Tab-separated table of C-alpha atoms in Angstrom:
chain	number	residue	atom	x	y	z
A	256	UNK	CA	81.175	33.295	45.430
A	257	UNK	CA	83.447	32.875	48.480
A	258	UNK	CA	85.976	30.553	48.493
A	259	UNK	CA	87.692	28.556	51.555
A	260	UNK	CA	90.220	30.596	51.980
A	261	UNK	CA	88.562	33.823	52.654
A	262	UNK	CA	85.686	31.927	54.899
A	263	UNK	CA	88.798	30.363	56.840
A	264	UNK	CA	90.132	33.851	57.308
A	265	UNK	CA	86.825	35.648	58.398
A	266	UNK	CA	87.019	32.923	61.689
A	267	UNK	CA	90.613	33.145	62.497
A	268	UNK	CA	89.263	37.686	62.686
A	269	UNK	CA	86.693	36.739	64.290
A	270	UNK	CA	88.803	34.504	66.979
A	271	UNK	CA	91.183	36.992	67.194
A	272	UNK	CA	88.522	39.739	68.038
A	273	UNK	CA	87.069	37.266	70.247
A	274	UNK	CA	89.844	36.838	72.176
A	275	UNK	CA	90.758	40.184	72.489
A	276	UNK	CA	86.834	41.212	74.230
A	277	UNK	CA	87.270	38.257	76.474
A	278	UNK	CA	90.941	39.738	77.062
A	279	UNK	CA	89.397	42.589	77.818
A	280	UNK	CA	86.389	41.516	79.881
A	281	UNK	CA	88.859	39.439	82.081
A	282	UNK	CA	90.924	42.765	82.446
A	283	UNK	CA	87.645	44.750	83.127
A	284	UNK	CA	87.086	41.922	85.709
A	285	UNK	CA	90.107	41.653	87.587
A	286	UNK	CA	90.074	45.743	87.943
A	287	UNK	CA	86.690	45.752	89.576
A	288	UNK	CA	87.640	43.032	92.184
A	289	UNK	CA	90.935	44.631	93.163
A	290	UNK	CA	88.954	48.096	93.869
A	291	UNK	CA	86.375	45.782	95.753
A	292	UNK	CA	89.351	44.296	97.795
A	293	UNK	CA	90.478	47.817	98.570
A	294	UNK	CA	87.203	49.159	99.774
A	295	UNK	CA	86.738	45.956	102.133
A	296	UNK	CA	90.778	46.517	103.575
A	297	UNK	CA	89.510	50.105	104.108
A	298	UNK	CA	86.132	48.839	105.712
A	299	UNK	CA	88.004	46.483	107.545
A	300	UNK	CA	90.459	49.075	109.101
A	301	UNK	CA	87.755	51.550	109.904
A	302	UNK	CA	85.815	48.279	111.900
A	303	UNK	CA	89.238	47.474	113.686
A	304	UNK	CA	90.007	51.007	114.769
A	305	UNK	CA	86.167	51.501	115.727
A	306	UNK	CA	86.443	48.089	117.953
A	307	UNK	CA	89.920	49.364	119.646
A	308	UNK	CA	88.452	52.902	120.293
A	309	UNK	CA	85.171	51.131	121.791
A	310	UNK	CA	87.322	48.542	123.814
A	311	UNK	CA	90.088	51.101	125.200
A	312	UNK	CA	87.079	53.610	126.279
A	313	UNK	CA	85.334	50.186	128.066
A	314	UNK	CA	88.100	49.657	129.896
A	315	UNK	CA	88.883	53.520	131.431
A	316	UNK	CA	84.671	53.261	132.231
A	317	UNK	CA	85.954	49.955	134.142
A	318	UNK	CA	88.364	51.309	135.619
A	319	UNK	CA	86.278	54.240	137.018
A	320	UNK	CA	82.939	52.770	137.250
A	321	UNK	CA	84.640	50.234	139.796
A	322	UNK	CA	85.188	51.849	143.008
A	323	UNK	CA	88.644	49.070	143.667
A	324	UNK	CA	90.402	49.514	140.092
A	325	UNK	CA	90.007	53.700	140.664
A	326	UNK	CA	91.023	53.504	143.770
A	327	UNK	CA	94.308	51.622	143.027
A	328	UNK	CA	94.299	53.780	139.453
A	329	UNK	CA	94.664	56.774	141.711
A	330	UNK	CA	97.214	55.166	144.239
A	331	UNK	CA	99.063	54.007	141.561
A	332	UNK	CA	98.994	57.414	139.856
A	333	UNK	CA	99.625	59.405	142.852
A	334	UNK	CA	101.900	57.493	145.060
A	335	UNK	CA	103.391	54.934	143.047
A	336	UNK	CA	106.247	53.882	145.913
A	337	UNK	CA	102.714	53.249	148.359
A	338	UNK	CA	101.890	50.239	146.322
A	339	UNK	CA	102.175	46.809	147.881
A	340	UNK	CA	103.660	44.225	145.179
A	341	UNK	CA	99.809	42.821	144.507
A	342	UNK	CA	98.846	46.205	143.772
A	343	UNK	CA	102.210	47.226	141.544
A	344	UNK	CA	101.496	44.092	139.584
A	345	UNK	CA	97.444	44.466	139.037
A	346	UNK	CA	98.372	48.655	138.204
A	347	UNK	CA	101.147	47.639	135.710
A	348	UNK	CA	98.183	44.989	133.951
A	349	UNK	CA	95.708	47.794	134.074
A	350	UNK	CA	98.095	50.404	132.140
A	351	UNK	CA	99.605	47.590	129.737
A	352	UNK	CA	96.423	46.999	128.373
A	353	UNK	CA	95.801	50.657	127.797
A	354	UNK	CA	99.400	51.230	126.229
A	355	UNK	CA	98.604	48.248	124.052
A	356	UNK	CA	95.298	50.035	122.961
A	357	UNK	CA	97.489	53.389	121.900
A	358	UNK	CA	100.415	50.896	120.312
A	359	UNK	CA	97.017	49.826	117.969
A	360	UNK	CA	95.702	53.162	117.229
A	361	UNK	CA	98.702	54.396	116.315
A	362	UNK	CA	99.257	51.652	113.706
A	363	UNK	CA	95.777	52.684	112.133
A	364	UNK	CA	96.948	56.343	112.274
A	365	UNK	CA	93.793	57.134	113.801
A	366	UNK	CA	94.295	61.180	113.342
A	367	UNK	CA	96.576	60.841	109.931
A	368	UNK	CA	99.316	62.994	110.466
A	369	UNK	CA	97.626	65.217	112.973
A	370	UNK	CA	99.387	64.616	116.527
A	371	UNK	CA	97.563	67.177	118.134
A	372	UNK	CA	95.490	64.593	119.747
A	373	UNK	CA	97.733	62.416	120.631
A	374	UNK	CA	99.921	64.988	122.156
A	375	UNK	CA	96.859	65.758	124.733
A	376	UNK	CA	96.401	61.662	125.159
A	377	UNK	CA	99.605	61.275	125.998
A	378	UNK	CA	100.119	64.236	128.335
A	379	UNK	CA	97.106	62.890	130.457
A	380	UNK	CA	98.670	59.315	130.038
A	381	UNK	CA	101.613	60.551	131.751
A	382	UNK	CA	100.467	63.599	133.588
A	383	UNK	CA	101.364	61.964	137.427
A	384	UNK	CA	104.185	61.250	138.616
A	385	UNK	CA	103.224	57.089	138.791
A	386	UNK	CA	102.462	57.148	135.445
A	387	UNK	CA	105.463	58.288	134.598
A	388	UNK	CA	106.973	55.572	136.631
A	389	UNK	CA	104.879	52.922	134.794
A	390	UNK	CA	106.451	54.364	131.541
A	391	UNK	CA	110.087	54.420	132.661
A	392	UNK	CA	109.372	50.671	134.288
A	393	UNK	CA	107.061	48.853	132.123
A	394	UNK	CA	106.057	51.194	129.009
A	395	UNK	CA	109.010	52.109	127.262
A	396	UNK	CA	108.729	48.432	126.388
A	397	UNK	CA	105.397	47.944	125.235
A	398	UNK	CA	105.721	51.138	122.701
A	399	UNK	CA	109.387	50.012	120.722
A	400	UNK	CA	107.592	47.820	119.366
A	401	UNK	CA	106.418	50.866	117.274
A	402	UNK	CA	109.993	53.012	117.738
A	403	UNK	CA	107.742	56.373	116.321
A	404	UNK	CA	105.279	56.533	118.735
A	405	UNK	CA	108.402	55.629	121.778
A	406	UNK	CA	109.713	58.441	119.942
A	407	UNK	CA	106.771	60.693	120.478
A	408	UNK	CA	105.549	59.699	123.884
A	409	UNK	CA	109.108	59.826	125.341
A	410	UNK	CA	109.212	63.524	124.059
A	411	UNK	CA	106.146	64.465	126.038
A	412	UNK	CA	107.542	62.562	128.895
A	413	UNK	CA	110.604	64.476	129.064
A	414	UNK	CA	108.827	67.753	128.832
A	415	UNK	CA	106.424	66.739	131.920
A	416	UNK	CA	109.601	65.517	133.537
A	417	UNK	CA	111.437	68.711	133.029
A	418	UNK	CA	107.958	70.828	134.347
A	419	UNK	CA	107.690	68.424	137.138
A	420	UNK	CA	111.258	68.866	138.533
């Protein structure tokens, strides 16, 4: 024969071990949906850096694929002081969008760590002596607003400057 007291103490167990699964489960729950979140932020990244590599390679085939913009991308590149003030402002649009494209990438740390990569970018970026002009002019700008990579591209300016003179 039970009495009250031990039937009222067999529920408040079995509440107690009933709220400690659902503790659980919740716990269980909220674990699985932050691992979810961190798989979609990585997704996400991946998607953004694919879209900026796909956008920054659309524009350089514009760029070349119109005989105008490569003809003014050369000018520009090759003798900078030729350019009439139209020109100087449609090259400095041209290259701001592209410095804007490596300002994004190298948020996303596209390579990690490895700057092997970027070194080669960023010698062709600045391989003529007008691009080197934009960067002095127009770029230095654009890249503080990530100080690392003004950092970087300002030491492969300076060695192209010192080769150059």
């Amino acid at each position: 024969v039970h009495n009250r007291r031990d039937t009222d103490m067999d529920w408040d167990q079995l509440g107690v071990v009933a709220q400690l699964v659902t503790g659980v489960a919740t716990l269980s729950v909220a674990m699985f949906l932050a691992s979810q979140v961190r798989v979609q932020h990585r997704d996400s990244e991946r998607s953004f850096a694919f879209a900026n590599e796909t956008k920054q390679q659309d524009l350089l085939a514009s760029w070349y694929s119109d005989e105008s913009a490569a003809n003014l991308v050369w000018k520009g590149s090759n003798a900078f002081e030729s350019l009439s003030p139209a020109e100087v402002s449609r090259y400095r649009m041209m290259y701001q969008q592209m410095y804007l494209h490596q300002l994004n990438s190298w948020r996303l740390k596209r390579d990690g760590d490895d700057l092997r990569r970027w070194r080669l970018q960023w010698s062709n970026i600045l391989r003529e002596p007008g691009q080197r002009r934009y960067f002095e002019n127009w770029g230095r700008n654009i890249l503080a607003l990530e100080p690392s990579l003004l950092d970087f591209a300002t030491g492969v300016y300076q060695e192209l400057e010192s080769q150059a003179a």
